[in-house]
PDB file of C-alpha atoms in Angstrom:
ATOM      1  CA  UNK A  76      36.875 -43.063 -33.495  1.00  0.00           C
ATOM      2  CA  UNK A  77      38.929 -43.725 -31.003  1.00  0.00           C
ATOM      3  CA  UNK A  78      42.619 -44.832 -32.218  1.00  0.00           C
ATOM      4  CA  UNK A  79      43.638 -46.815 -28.673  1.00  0.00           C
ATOM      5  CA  UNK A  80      40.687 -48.565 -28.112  1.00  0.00           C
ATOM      6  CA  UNK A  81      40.354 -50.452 -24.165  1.00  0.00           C
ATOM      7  CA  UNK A  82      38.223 -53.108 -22.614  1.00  0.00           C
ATOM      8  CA  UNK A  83      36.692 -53.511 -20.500  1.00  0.00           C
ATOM      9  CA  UNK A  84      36.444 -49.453 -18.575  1.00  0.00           C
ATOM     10  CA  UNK A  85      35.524 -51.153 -15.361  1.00  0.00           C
ATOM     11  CA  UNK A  86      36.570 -53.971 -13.694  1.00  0.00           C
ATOM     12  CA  UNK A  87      35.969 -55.318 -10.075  1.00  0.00           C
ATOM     13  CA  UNK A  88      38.023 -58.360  -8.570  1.00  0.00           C
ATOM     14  CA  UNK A  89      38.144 -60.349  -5.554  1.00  0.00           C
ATOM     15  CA  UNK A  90      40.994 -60.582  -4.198  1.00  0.00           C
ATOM     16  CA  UNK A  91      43.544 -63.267  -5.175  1.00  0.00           C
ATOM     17  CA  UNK A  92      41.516 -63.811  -8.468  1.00  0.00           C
ATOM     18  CA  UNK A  93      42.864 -63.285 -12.267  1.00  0.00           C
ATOM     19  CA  UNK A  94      42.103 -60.968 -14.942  1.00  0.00           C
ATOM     20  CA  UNK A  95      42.895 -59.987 -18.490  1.00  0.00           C
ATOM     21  CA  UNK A  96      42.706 -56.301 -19.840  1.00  0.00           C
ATOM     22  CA  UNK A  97      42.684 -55.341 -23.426  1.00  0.00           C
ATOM     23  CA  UNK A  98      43.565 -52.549 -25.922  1.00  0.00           C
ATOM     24  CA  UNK A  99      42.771 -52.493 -29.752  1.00  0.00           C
ATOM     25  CA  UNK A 100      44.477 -49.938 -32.354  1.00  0.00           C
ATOM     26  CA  UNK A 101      43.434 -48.914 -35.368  1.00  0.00           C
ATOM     27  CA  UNK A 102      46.734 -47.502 -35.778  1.00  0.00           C
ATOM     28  CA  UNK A 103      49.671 -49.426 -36.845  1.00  0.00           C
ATOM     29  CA  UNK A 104      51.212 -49.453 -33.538  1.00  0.00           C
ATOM     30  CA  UNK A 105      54.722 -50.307 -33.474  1.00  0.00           C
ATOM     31  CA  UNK A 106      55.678 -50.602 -29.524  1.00  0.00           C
ATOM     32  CA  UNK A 107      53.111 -50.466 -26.850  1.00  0.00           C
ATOM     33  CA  UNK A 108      53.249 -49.283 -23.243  1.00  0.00           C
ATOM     34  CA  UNK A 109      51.373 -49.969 -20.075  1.00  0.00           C
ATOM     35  CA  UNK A 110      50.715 -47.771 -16.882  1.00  0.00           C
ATOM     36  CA  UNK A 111      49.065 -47.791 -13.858  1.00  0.00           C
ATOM     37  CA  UNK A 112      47.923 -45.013 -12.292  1.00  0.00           C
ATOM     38  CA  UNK A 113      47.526 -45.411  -8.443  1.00  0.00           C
ATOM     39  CA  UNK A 114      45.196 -44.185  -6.321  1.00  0.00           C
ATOM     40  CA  UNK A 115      47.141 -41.557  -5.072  1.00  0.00           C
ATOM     41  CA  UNK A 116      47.472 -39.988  -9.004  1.00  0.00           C
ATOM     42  CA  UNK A 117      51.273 -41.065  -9.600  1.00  0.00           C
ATOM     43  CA  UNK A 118      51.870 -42.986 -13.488  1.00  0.00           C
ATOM     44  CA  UNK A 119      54.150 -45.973 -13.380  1.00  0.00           C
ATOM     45  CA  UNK A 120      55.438 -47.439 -16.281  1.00  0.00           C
ATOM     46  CA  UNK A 121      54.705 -51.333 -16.228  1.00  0.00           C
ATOM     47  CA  UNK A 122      55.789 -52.677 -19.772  1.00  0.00           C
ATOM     48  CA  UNK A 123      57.493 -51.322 -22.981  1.00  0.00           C
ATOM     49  CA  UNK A 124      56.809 -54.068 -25.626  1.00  0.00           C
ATOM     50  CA  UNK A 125      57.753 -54.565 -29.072  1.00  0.00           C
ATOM     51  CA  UNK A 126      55.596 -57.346 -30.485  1.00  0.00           C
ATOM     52  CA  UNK A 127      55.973 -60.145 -28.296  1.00  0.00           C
ATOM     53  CA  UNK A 128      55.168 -61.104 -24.811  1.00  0.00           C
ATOM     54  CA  UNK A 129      57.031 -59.734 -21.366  1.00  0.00           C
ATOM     55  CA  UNK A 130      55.976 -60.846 -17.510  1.00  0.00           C
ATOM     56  CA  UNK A 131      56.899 -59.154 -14.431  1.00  0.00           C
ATOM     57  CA  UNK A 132      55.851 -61.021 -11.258  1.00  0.00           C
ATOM     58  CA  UNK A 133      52.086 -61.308 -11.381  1.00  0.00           C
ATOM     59  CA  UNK A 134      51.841 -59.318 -14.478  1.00  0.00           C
ATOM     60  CA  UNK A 135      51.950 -60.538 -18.054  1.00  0.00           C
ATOM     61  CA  UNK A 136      51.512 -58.721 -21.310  1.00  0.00           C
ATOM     62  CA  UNK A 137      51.611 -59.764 -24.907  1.00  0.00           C
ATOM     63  CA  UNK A 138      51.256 -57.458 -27.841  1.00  0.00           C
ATOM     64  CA  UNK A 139      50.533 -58.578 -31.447  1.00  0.00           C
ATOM     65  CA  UNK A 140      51.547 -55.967 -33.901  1.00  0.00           C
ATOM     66  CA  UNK A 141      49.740 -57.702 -36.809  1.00  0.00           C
ATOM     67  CA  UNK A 142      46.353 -58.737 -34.924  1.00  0.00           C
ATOM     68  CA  UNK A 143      46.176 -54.731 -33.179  1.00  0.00           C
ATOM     69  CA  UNK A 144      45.873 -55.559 -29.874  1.00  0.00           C
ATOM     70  CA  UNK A 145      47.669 -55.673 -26.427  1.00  0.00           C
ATOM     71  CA  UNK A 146      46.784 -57.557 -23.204  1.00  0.00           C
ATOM     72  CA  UNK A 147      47.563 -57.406 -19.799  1.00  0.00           C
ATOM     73  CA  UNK A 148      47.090 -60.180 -17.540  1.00  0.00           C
ATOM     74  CA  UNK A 149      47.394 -59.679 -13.641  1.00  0.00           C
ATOM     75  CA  UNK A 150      47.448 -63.415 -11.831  1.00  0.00           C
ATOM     76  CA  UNK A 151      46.340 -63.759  -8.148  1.00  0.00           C
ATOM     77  CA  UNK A 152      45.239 -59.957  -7.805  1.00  0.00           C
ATOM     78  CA  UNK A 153      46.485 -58.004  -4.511  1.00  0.00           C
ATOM     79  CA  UNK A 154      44.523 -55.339  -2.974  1.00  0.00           C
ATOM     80  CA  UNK A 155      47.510 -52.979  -4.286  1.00  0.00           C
ATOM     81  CA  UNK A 156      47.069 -53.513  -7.908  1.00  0.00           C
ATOM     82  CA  UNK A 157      44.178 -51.328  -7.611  1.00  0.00           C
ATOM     83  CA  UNK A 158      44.182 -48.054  -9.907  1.00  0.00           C
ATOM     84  CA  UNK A 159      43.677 -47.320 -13.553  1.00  0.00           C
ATOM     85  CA  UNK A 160      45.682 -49.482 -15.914  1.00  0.00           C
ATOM     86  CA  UNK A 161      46.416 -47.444 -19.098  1.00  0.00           C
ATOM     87  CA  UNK A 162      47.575 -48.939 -22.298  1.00  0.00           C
ATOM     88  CA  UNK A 163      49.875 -46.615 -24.963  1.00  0.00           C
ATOM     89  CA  UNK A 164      50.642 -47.079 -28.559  1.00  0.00           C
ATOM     90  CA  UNK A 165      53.846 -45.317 -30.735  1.00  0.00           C
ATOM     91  CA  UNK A 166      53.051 -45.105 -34.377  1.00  0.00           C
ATOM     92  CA  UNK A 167      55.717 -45.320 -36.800  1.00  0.00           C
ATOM     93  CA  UNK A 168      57.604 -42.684 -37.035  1.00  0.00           C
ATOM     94  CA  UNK A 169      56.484 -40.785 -34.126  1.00  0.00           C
ATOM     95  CA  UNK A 170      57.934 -40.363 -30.417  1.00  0.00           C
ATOM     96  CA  UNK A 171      54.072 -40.189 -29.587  1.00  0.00           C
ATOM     97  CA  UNK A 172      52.254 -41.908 -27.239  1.00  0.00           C
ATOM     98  CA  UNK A 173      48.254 -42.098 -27.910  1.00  0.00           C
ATOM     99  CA  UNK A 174      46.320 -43.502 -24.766  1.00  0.00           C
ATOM    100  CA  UNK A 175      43.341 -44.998 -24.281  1.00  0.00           C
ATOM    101  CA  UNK A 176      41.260 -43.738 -21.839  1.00  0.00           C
ATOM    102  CA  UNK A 177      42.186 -46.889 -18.911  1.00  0.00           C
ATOM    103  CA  UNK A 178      40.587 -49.269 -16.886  1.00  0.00           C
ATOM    104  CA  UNK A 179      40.044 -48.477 -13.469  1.00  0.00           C
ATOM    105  CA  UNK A 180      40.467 -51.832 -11.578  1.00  0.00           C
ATOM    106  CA  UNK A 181      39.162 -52.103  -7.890  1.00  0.00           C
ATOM    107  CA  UNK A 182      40.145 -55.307  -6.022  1.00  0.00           C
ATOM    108  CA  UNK A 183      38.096 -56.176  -3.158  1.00  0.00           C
ATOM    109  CA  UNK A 184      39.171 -58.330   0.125  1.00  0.00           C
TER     110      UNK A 184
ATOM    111  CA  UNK B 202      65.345 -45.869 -11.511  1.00  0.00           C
ATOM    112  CA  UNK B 203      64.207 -42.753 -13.729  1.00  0.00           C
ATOM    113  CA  UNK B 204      63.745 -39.245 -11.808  1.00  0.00           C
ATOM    114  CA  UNK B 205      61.162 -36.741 -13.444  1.00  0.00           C
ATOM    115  CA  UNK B 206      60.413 -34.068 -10.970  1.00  0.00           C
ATOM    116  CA  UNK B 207      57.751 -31.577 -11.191  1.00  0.00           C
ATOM    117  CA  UNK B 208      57.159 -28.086  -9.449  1.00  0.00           C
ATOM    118  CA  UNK B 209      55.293 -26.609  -8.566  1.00  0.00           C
ATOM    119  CA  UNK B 210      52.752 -29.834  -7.160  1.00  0.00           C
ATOM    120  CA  UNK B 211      49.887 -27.357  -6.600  1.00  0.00           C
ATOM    121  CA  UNK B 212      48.604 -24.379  -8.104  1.00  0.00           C
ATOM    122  CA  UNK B 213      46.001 -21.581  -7.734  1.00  0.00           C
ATOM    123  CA  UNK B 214      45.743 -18.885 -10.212  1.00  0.00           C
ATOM    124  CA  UNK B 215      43.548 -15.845 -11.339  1.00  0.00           C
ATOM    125  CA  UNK B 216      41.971 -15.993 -15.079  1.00  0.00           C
ATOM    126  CA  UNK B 217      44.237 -14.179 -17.322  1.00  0.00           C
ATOM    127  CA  UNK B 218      47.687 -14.425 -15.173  1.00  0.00           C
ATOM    128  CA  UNK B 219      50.646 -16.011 -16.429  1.00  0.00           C
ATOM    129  CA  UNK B 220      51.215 -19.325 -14.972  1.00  0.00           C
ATOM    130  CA  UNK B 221      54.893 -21.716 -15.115  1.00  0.00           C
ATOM    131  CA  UNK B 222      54.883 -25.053 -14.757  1.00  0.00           C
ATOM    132  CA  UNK B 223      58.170 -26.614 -14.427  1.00  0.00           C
ATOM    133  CA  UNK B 224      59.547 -30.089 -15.119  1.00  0.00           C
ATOM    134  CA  UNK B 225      62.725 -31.690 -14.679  1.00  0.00           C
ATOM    135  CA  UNK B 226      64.389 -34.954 -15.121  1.00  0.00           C
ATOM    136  CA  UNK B 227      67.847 -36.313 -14.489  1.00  0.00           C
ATOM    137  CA  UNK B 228      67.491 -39.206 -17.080  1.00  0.00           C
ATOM    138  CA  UNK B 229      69.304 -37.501 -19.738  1.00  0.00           C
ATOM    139  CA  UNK B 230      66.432 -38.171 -22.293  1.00  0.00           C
ATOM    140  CA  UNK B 231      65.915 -36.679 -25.228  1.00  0.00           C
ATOM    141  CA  UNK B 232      62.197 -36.718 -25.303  1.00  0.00           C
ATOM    142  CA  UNK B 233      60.231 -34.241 -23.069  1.00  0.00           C
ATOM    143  CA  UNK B 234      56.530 -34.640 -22.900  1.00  0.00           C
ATOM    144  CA  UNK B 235      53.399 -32.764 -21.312  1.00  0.00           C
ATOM    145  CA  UNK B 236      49.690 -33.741 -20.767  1.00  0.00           C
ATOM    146  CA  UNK B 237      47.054 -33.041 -19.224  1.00  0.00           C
ATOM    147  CA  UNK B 238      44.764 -35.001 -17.716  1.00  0.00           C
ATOM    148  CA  UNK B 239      41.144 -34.358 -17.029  1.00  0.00           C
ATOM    149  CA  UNK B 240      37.803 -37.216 -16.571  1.00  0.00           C
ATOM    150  CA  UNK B 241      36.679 -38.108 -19.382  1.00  0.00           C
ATOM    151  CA  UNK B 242      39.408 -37.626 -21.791  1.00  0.00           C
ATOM    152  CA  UNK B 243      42.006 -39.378 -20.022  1.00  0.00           C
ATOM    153  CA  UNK B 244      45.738 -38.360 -21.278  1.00  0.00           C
ATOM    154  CA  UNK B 245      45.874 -35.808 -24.090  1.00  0.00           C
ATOM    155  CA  UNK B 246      49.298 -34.657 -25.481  1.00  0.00           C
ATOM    156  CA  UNK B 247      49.977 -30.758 -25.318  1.00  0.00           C
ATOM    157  CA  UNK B 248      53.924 -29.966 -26.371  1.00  0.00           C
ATOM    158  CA  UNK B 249      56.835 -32.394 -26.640  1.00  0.00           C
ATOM    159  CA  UNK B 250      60.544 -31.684 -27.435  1.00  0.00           C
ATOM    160  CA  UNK B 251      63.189 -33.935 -28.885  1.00  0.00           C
ATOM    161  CA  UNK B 252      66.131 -31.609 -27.340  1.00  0.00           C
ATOM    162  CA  UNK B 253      67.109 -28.949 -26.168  1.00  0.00           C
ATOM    163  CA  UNK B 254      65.855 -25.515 -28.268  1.00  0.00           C
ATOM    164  CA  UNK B 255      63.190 -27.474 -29.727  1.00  0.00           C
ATOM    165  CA  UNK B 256      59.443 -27.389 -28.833  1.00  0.00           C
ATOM    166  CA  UNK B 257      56.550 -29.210 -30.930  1.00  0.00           C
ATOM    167  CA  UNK B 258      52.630 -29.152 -30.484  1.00  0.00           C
ATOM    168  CA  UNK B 259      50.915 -31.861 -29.855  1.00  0.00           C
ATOM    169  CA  UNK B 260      47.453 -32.761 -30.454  1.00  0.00           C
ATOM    170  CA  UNK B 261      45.931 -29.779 -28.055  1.00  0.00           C
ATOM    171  CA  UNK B 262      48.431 -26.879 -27.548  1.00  0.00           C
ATOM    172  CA  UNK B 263      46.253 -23.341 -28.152  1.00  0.00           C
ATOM    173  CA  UNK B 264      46.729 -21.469 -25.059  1.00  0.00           C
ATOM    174  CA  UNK B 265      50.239 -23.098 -24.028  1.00  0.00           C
ATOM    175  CA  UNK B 266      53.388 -22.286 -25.075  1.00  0.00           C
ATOM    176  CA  UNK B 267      56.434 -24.649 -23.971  1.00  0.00           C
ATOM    177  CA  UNK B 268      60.220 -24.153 -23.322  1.00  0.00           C
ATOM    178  CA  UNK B 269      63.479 -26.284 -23.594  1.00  0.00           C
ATOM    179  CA  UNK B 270      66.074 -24.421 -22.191  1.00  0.00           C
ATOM    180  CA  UNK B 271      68.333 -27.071 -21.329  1.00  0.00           C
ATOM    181  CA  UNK B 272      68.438 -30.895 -21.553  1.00  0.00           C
ATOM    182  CA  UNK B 273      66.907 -31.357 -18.017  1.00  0.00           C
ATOM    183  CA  UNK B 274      64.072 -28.854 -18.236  1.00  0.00           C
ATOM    184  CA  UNK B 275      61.051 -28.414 -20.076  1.00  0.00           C
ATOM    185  CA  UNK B 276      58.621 -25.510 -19.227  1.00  0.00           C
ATOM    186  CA  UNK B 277      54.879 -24.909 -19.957  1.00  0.00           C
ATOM    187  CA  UNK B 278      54.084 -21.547 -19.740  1.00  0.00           C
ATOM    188  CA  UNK B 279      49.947 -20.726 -20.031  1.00  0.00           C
ATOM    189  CA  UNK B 280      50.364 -16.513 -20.562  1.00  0.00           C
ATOM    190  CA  UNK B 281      46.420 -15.831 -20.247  1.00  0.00           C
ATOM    191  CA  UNK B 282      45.371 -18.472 -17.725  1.00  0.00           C
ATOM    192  CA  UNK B 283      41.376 -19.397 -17.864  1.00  0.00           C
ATOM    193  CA  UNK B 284      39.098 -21.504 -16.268  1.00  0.00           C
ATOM    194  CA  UNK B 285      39.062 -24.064 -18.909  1.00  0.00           C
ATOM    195  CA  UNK B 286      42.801 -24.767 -17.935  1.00  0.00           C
ATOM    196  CA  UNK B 287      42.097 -26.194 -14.797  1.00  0.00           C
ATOM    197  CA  UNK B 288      43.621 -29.622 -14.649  1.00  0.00           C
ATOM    198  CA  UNK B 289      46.087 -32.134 -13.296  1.00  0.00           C
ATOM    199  CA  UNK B 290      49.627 -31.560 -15.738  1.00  0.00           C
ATOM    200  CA  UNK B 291      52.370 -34.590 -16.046  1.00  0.00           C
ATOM    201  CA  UNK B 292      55.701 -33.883 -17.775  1.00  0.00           C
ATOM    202  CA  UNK B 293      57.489 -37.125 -19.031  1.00  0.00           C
ATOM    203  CA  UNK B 294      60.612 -38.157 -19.914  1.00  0.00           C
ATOM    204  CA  UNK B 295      61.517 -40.918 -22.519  1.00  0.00           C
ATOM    205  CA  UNK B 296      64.478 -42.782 -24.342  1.00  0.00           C
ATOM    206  CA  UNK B 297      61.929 -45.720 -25.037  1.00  0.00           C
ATOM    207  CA  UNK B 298      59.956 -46.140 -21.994  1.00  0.00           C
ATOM    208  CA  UNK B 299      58.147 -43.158 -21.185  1.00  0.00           C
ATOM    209  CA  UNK B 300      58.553 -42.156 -17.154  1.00  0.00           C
ATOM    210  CA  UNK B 301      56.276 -39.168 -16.106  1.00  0.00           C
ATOM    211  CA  UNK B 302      56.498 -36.865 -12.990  1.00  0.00           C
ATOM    212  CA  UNK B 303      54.099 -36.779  -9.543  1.00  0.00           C
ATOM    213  CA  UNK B 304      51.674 -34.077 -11.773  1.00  0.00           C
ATOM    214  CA  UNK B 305      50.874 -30.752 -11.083  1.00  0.00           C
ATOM    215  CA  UNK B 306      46.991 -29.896  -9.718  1.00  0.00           C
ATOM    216  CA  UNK B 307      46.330 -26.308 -11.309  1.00  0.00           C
ATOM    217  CA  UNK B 308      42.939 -24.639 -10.692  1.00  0.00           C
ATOM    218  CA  UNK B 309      42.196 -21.251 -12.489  1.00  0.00           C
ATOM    219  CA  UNK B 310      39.771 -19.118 -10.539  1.00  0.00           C
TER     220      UNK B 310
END
């Protein structure tokens, strides 16, 4: 099965509304990364996170190493945060990344 | 802010020619990276390289070879190009967060 596992795939917002995105490992993750990949293709790296929580502007994320999971939370949603949000987990001992396969996020005016 | 440049952005090739992609990034990172992206299967790891001289498969490398020559550049070089191989390629770069270049668009005819 899948090793990165992300909820929901799909996701439509109005604009200026809230949301909360997930990942779940079955891996023993030790840091965690999240992207966003624009609608014009480009990946931009939003958070590297040990176990913890970070924030950056309208974005927060939190990632609990012993529970398996990740979350990002985007607060009062802009039509720009639209894209696919993908989440990215190291395993110990590895300089790998294993992805899930994203959430593509539309917001709506 | 991190610089990983790819070239070239878009590519057209003829089943069994020998195609170069080409990555670079001014970071000084250790870690080199390339994927490939297609729907469906969202990022999937093809080499990597902790330096320069050293090359390492990742989960799907039959059919690419890769290249470190130098700290700033990382090659992947497909020497009997097919139609399966058609796909959007990122290099990255990391020292812990991982930054990835604009992609290259290769279609195999």
């Amino acid at each position: 099965g899948d090793k990165v596992k992300q909820s929901p795939s799909a996701l439509s917002l109005q604009e200026g509304t809230n949301s909360a995105l997930r990942c779940n490992f079955s891996i023993a993750a030790t840091t965690v990364q999240w992207f966003l990949q624009n609608p014009r293709g480009s990946l931009i790296n939003l958070f590297y996170l040990v176990p913890g929580t970070k924030e950056n502007g309208r974005l927060k994320s939190a990632f609990d190493s012993k529970e398996s999971y990740s979350t990002l939370h985007i607060r009062d949603a802009q039509l720009e945060d639209s894209g696919t949000y993908f989440c990215a987990a190291e395993a110990p001992g590895s300089w790998q990344l294993i992805f899930g396969s994203g959430t593509q996020l539309t917001v709506m005016p | 802010e991190a610089a990983v440049t790819q070239s070239p952005r878009n590519k057209v090739a003829v089943t069994g020619g020998k195609v170069t992609l080409s990555c670079n990034q001014t970071n000084n990172h250790n870690n080199m990276y390339w994927y490939r992206q297609d729907t469906g299967h969202g990022l999937r790891l093809i080499h990597y390289s902790y330096g320069a001289g050293s090359t390492e498969k990742g989960d799907i490398p039959d059919g690419y070879k890769a290249s470190r020559p130098s700290q700033e550049n990382f090659s992947l070089i497909l020497e009997l190009a097919t139609p399966s191989q058609t796909s959007v390629y990122f290099c990255a770069s990391a020292g812990r967060e991982q930054y990835f270049g604009p992609g290259t668009r290769l279609t195999v005819l």
